[in-house]
CSV table of C-alpha atoms in Angstrom, one decimal:
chain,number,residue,atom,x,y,z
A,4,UNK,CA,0.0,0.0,0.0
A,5,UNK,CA,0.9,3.4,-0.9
A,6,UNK,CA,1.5,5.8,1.9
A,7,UNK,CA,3.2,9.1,2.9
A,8,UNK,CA,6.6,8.6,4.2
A,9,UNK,CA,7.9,11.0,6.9
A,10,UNK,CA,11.2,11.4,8.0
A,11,UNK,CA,13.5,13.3,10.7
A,12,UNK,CA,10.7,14.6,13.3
A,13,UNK,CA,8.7,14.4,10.7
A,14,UNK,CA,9.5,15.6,6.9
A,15,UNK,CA,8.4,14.5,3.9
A,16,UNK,CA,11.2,11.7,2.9
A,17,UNK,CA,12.8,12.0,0.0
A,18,UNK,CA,12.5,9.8,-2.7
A,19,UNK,CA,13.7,6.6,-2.6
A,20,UNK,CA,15.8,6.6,-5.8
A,21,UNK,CA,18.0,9.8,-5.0
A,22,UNK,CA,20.5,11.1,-7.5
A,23,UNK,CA,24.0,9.1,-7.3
A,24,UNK,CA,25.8,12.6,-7.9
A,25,UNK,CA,24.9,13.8,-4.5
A,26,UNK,CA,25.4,11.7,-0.9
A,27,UNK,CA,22.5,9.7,0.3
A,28,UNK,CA,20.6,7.4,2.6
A,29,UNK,CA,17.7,5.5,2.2
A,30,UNK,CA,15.7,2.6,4.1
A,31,UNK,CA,13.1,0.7,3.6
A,32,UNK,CA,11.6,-1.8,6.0
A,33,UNK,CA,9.8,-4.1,4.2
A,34,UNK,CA,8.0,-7.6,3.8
A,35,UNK,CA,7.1,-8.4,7.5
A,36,UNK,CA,7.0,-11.8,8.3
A,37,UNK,CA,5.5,-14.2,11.5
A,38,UNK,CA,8.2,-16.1,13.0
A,39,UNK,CA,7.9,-18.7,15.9
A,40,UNK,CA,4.4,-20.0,17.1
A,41,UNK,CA,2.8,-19.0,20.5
A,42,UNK,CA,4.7,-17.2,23.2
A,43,UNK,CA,7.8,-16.8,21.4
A,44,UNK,CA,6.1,-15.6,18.2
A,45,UNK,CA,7.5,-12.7,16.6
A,46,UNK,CA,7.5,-10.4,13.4
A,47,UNK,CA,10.8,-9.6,11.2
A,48,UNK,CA,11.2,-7.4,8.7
A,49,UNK,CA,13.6,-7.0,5.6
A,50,UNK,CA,15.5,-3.5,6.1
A,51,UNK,CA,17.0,-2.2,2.8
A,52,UNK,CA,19.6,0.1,2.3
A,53,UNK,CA,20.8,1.8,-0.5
A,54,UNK,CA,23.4,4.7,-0.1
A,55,UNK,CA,26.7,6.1,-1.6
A,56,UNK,CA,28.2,6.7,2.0
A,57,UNK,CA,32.0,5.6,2.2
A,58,UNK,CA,31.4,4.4,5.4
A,59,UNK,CA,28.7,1.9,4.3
A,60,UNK,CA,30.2,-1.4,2.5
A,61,UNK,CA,28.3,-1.4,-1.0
A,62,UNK,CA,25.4,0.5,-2.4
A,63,UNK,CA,23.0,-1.7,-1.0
A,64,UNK,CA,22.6,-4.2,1.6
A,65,UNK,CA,19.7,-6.2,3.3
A,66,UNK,CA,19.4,-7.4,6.7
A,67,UNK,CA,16.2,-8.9,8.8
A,68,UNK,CA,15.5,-7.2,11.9
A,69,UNK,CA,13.2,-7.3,14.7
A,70,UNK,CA,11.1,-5.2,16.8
A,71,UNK,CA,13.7,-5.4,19.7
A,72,UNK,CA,16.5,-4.8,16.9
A,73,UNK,CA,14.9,-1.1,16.4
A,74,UNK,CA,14.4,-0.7,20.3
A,75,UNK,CA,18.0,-1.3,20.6
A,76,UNK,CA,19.0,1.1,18.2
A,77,UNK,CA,16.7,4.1,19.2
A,78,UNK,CA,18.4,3.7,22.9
A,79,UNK,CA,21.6,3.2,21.7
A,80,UNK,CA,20.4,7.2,20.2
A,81,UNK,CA,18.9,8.3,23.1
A,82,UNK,CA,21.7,7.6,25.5
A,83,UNK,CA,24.7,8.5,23.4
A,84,UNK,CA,23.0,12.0,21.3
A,85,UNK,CA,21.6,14.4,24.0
A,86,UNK,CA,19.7,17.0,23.8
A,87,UNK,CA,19.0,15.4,19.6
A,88,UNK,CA,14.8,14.9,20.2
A,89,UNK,CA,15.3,10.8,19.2
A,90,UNK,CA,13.0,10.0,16.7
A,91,UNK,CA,10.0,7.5,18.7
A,92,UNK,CA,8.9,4.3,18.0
A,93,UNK,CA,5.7,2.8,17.6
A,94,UNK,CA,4.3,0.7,20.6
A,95,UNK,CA,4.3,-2.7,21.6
A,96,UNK,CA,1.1,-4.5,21.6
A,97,UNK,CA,1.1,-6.9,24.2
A,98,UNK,CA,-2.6,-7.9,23.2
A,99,UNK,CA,-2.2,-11.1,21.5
A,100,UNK,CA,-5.2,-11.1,19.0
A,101,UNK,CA,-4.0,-7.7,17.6
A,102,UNK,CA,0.0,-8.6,17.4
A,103,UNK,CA,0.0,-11.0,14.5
A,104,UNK,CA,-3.3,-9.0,12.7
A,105,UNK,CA,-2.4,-7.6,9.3
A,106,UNK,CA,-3.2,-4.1,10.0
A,107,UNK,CA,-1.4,-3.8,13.3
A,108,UNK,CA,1.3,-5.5,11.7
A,109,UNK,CA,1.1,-3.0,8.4
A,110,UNK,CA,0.9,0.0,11.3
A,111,UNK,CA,4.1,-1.1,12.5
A,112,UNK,CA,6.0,-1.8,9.4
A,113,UNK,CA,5.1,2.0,8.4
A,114,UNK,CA,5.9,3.8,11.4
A,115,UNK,CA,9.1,1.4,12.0
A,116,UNK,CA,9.9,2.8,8.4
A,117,UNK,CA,9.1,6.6,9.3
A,118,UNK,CA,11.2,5.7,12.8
A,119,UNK,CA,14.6,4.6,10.8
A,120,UNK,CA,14.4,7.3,7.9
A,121,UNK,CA,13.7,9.9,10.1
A,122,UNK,CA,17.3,9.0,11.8
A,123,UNK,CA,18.9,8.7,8.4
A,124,UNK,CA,18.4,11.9,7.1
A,125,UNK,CA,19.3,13.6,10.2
A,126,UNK,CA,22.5,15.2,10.2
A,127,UNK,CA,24.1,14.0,13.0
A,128,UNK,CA,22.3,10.9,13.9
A,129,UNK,CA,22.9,9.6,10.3
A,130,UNK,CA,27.0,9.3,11.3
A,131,UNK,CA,26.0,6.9,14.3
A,132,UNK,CA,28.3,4.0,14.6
A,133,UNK,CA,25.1,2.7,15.9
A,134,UNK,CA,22.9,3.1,13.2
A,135,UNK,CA,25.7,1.4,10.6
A,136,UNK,CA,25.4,-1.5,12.9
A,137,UNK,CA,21.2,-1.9,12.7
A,138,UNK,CA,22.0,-1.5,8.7
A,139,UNK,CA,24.7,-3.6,8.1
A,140,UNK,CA,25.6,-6.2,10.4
A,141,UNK,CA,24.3,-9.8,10.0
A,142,UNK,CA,21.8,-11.2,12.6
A,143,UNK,CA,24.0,-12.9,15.1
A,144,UNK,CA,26.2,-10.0,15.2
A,145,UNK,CA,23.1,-8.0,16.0
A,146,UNK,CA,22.1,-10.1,18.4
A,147,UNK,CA,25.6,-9.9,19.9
A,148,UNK,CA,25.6,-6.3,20.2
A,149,UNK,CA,21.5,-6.1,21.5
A,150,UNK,CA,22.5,-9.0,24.4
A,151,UNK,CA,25.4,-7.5,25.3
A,152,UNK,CA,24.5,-4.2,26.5
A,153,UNK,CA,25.1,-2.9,30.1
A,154,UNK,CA,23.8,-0.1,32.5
A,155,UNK,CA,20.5,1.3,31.3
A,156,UNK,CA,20.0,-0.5,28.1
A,157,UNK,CA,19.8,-3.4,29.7
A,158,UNK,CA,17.2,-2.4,31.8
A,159,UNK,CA,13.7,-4.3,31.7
A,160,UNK,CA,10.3,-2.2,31.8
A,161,UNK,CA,9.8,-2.5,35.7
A,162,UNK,CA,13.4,-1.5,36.4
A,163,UNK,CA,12.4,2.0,34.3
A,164,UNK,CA,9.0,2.0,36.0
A,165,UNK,CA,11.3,1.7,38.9
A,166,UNK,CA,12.8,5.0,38.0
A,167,UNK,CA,10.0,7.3,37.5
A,168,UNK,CA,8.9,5.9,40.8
A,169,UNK,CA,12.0,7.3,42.6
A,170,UNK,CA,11.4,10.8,40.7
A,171,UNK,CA,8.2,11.0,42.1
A,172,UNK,CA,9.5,10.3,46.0
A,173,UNK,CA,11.9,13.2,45.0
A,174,UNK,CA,8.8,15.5,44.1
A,175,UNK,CA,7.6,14.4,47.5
A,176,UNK,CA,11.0,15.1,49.1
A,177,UNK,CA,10.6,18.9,47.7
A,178,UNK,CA,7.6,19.2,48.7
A,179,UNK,CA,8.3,18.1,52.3
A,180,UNK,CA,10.7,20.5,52.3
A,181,UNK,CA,13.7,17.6,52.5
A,182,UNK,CA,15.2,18.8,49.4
A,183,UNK,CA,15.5,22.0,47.3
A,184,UNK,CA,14.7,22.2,44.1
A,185,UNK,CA,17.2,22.6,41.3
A,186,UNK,CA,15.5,23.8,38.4
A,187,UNK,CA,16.7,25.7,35.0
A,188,UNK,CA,14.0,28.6,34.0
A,189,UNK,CA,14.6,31.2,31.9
A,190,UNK,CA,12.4,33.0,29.6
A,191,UNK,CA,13.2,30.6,26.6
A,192,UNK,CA,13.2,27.4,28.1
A,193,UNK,CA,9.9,28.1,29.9
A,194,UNK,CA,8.3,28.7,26.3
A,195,UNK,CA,9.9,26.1,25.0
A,196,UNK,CA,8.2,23.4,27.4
A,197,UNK,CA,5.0,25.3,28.2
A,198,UNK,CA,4.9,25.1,24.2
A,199,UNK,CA,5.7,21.0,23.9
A,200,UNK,CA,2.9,20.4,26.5
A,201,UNK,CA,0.2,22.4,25.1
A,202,UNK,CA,0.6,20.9,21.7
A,203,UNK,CA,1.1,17.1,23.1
A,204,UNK,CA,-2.3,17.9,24.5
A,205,UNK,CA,-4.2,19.2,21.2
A,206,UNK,CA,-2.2,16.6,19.0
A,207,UNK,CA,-4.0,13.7,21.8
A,208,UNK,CA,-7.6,15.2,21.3
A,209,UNK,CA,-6.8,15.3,17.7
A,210,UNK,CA,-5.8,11.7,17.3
A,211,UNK,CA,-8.5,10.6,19.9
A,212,UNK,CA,-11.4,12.5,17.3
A,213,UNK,CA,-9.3,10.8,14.4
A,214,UNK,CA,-9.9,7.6,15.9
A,215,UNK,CA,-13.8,8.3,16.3
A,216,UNK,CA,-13.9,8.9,12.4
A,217,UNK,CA,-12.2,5.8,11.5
A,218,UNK,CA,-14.7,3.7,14.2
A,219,UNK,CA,-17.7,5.3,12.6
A,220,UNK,CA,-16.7,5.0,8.9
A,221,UNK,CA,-16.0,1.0,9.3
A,222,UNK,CA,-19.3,1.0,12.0
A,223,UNK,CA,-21.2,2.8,8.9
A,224,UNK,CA,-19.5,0.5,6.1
A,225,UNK,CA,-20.7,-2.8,8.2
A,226,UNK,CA,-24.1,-1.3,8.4
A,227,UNK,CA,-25.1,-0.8,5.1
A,228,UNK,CA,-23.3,-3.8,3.9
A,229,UNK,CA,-25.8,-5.6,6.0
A,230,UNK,CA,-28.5,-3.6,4.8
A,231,UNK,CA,-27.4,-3.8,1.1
A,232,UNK,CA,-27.7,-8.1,1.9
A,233,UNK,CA,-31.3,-7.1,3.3
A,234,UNK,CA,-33.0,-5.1,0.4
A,235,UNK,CA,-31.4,-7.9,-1.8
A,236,UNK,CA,-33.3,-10.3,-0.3
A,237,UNK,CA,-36.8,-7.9,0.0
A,238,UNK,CA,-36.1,-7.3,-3.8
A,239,UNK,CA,-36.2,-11.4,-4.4
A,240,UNK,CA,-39.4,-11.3,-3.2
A,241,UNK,CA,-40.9,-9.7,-6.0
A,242,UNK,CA,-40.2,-10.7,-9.8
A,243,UNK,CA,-40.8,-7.1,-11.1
A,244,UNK,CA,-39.6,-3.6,-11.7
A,245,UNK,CA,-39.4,-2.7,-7.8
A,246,UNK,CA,-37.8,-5.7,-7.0
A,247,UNK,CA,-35.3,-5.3,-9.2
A,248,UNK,CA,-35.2,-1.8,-8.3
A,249,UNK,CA,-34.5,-3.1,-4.6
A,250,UNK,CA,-31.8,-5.6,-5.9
A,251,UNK,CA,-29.5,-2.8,-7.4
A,252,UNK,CA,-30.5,-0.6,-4.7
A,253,UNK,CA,-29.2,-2.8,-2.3
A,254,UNK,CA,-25.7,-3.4,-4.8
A,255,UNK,CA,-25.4,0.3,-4.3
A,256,UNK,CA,-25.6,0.0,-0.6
A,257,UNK,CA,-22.5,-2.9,-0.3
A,258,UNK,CA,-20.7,-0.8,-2.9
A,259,UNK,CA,-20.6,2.4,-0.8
A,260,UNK,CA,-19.7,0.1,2.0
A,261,UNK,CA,-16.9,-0.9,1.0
A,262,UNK,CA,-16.0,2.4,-0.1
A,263,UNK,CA,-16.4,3.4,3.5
A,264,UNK,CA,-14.0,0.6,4.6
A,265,UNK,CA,-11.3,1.3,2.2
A,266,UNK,CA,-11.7,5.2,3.0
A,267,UNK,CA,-11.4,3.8,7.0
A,268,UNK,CA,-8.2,2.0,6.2
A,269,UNK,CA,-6.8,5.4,4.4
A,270,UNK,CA,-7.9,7.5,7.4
A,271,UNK,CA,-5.9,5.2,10.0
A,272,UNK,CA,-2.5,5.2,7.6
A,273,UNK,CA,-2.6,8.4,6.6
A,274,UNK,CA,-4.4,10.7,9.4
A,275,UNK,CA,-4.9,8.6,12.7
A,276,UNK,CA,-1.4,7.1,12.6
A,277,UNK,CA,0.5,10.4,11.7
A,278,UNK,CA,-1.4,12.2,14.3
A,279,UNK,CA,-0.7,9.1,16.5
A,280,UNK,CA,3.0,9.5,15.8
A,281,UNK,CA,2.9,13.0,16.9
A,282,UNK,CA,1.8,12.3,20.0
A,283,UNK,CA,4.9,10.0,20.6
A,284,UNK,CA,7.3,12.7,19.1
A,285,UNK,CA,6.2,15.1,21.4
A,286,UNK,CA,6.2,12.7,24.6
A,287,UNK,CA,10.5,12.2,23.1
A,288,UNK,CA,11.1,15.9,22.8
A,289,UNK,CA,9.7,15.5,26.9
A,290,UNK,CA,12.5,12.7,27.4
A,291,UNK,CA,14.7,15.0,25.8
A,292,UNK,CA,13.8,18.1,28.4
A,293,UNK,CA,13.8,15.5,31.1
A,294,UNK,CA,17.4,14.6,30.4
A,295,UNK,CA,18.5,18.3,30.0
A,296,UNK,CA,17.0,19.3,33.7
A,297,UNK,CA,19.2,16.0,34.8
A,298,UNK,CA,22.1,17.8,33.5
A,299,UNK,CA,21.1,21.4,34.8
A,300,UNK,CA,20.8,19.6,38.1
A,301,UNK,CA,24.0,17.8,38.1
A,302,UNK,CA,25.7,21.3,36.7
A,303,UNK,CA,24.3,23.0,39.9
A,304,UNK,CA,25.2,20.2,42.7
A,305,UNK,CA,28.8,20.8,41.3
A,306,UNK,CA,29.4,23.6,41.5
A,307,UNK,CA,28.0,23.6,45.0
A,308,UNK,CA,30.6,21.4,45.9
A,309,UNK,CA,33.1,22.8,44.1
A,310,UNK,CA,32.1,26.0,46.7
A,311,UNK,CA,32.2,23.9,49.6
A,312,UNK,CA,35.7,21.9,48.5
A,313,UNK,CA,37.5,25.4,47.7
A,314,UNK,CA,36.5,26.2,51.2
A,315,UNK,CA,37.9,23.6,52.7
A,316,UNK,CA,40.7,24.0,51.0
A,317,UNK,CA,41.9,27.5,52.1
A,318,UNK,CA,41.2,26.3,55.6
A,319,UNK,CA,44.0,23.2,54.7
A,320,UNK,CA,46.6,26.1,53.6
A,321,UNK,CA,45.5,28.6,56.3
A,322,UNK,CA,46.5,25.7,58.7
A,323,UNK,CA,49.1,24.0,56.3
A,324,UNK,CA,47.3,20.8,57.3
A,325,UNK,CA,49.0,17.3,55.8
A,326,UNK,CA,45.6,16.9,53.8
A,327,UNK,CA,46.3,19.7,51.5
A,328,UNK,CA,48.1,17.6,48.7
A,329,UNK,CA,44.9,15.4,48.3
A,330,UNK,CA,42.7,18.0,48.9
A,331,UNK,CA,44.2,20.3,46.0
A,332,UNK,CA,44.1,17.0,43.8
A,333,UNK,CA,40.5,16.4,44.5
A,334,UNK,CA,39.3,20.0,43.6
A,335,UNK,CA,41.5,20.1,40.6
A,336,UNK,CA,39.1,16.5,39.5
A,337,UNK,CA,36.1,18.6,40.6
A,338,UNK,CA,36.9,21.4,38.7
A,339,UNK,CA,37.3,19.5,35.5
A,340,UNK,CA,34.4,17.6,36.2
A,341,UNK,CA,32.5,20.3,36.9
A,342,UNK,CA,34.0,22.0,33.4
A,343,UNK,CA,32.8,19.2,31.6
A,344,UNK,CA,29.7,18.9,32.8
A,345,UNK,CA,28.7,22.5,32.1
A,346,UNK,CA,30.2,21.7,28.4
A,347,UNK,CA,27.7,19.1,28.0
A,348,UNK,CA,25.0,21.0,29.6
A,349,UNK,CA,25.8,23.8,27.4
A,350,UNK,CA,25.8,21.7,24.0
A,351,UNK,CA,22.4,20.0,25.5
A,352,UNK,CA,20.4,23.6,25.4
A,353,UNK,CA,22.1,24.4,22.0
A,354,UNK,CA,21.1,21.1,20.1
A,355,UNK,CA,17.3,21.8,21.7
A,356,UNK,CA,17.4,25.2,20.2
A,357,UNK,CA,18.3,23.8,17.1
A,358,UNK,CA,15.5,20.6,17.0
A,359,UNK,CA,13.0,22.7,18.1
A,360,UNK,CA,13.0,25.0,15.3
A,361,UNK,CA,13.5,22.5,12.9
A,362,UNK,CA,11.0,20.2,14.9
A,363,UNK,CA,7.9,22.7,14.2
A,364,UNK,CA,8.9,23.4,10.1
A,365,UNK,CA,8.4,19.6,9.6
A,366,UNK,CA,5.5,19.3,11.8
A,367,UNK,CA,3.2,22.3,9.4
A,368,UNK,CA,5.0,19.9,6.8
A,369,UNK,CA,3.6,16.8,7.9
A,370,UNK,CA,0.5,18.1,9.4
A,371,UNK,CA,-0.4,19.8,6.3
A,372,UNK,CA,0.0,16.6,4.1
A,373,UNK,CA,-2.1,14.9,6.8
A,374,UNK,CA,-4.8,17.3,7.0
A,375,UNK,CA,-4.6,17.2,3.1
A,376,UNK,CA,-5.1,13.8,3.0
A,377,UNK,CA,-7.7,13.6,5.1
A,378,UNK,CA,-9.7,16.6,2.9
A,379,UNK,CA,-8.8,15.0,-0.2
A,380,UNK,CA,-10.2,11.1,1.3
A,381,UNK,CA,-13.5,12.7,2.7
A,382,UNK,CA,-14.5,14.5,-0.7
A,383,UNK,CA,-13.4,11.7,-2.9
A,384,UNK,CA,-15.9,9.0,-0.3
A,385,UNK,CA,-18.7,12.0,-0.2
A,386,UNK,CA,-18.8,12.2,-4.3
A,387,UNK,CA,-18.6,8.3,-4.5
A,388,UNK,CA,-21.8,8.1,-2.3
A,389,UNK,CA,-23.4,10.8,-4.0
A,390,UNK,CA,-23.1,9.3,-7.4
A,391,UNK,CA,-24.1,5.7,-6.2
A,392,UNK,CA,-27.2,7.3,-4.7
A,393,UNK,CA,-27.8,10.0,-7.5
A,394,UNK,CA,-27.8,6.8,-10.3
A,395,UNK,CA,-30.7,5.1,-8.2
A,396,UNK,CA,-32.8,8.1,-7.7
A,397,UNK,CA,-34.7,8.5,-11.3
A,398,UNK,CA,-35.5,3.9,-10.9
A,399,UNK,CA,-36.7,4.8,-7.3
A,400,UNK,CA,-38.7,8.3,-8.4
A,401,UNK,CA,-40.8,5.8,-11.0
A,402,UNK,CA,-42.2,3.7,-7.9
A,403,UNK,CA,-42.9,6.7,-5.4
A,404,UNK,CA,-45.3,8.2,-7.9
């Protein structure tokens, strides 16, 4: 199936086939595929390449990944690229009669596509040593590198659960009055996050009102496909004009039906889902504001112990105590330390500046093919119906007089 393909937070991609005179990178995750039976069940996929990167071995290479394969690469990203919003991934249904359906499974495939070009054509994710691994590498070594991890990509669901758990007892501890709060806020960073809240908000109404309109196009297209079956029936019952008037009228009816179901499917690709995907983009570029008020935090504890340790160390020469040597040695590390961290801190505020503005140019991009698509869909269905309806009208006017 045809469908719009986004990339970096959420451009139009560019076309597959790109000019061999000027560098490029394109994926496509194709063919999914069941593999296993019950519990251990799972879906690959066949990831494509095709570049002219030195770095790259060839022009083209195919590999079959996994769900956790692409999990492994996006926190490889997320750990290693701060302050870079990390393109999100779609979820993981743990509802087994919608895993191995072909429209969750055709759901995935696209948004696991959007999810791996979006990090190609970013400028600085696209040289990850990471990413050259998920392209290239053969399955075992894969699996190697995805078993092999340590610290926090190795930890399980509960263990991060565990961790927004502890963040929350520190809220309490603030508001106990056990600990101060260390919080960044200036005028900028303030209207950055007031701005990434408010639209996570609108962009989950708007995808919760999408869903709605696929529901009641499919609830609509079963309907009258049911109907359709009944007037065919009522119009067997009578061997003349009106019956077969009722015959084609109900033809019409299973017509438009499945005109509503294939305008349902197009509304979930190509309006629900990108909405959808929104929503996860924004609730990354909040992952991404989380990690930079980590680093504020750690940049301010720091330097208040960098105060306290230059303090201790004028007492140490005032007194020429023994412990000077180590203590000049310690505050030198801290100093460095402390250097560093602001460094990073520093380059964390200056990527965000830079996402965010390119952040909101692709979203009116995407948003405005979505919204397009959607327009386009619901006058293409309306003029369907009305000329299914408008051919039955002058058979039907001959019986009503």
């Amino acid at each position: 199936m045809n469908t719009m393909q986004r990339s970096g937070s959420g451009s139009l991609q560019s076309p597959r086939s790109p000019s061999s005179q000027a560098p490029f990178l394109s994926v496509s995750v194709t063919d999914p595929a069941k593999m296993g039976n019950g519990v251990q069940a799972y879906i690959s996929y066949k990831v494509i390449t095709k570049t002219n990167l030195p770095e790259y071995q060839g022009n083209e290479k195919i590999v079959i990944r996994r769900y956790s394969d692409f999990v492994w690469l996006h926190d490889r990203l997320f750990e290693k690229y701060k302050g870079i919003f990390i393109p999100p991934l779609p979820e993981k249904s743990t509802v087994e009669k919608f895993r191995f359906s072909a429209e969750f499974i055709e759901m995935r495939r696209q948004a696991l596509d959007v999810f791996v070009n979006r990090i190609a054509s970013h400028h600085e994710l696209r040289q990850s040593d990471d990413l050259r691994i998920f392209l290239q590498a053969d399955e075992q070594t894969m699996d190697r590198a995805r078993f092999q991890e340590t610290g926090i990509f190795k930890k399980k669901p509960a263990d991060l659960i565990q961790i927004f758990k502890d963040v929350q007892s520190k809220v309490s501890d603030v508001v106990l009055g056990k600990e101060k709060p260390v919080e960044e806020s200036t005028p900028e960073y303030e209207k950055m996050k007031n701005y990434i809240f408010e639209l996570e908000d609108h962009l989950a109404e708007a995808q919760k009102h999408a869903y709605r309109l696929v529901k009641r196009h499919r609830e609509l297209g079963e309907s009258l496909s049911e109907f359709g079956k009944a007037v065919k029936l009522l119009g067997t019952c009578d061997d003349d004009a009106l019956g077969k008037a009722f015959s084609e009228l109900g033809e019409k009816a299973e017509i438009i039906s499945i005109k509503l179901q294939k305008e349902a499917h197009h509304l979930l690709m190509n309006f629900e889902e990108p909405l959808k995907d929104y929503v996860r983009a924004v609730q990354s570029i909040k992952a991404t504001i989380a990690e930079r008020a980590t680093a504020f935090k750690k940049q301010c504890e720091l330097a208040e112990t960098i105060k306290f340790k230059e303090i201790d160390l004028n007492k140490y020469r005032l007194t020429r105590s023994e412990k000077l040597a180590e203590a000049e040695r310690e505050y030198e590390m801290l100093k460095a330390e402390g250097e560093e961290t602001s460094r990073r801190f520093d380059t964390i505020v200056r990527l965000m500046n830079e996402e965010i503005v390119r952040f909101q140019e692709q979203k009116t991009s995407d948003m405005g093919l979505a919204f397009h698509e959607f327009a386009k869909g619901q006058a293409r269905l309306s003029n369907g119906i009305a000329d299914a309806w408008r051919s039955l009208l002058p058979k039907l006017e001959a019986h009503s007089s």
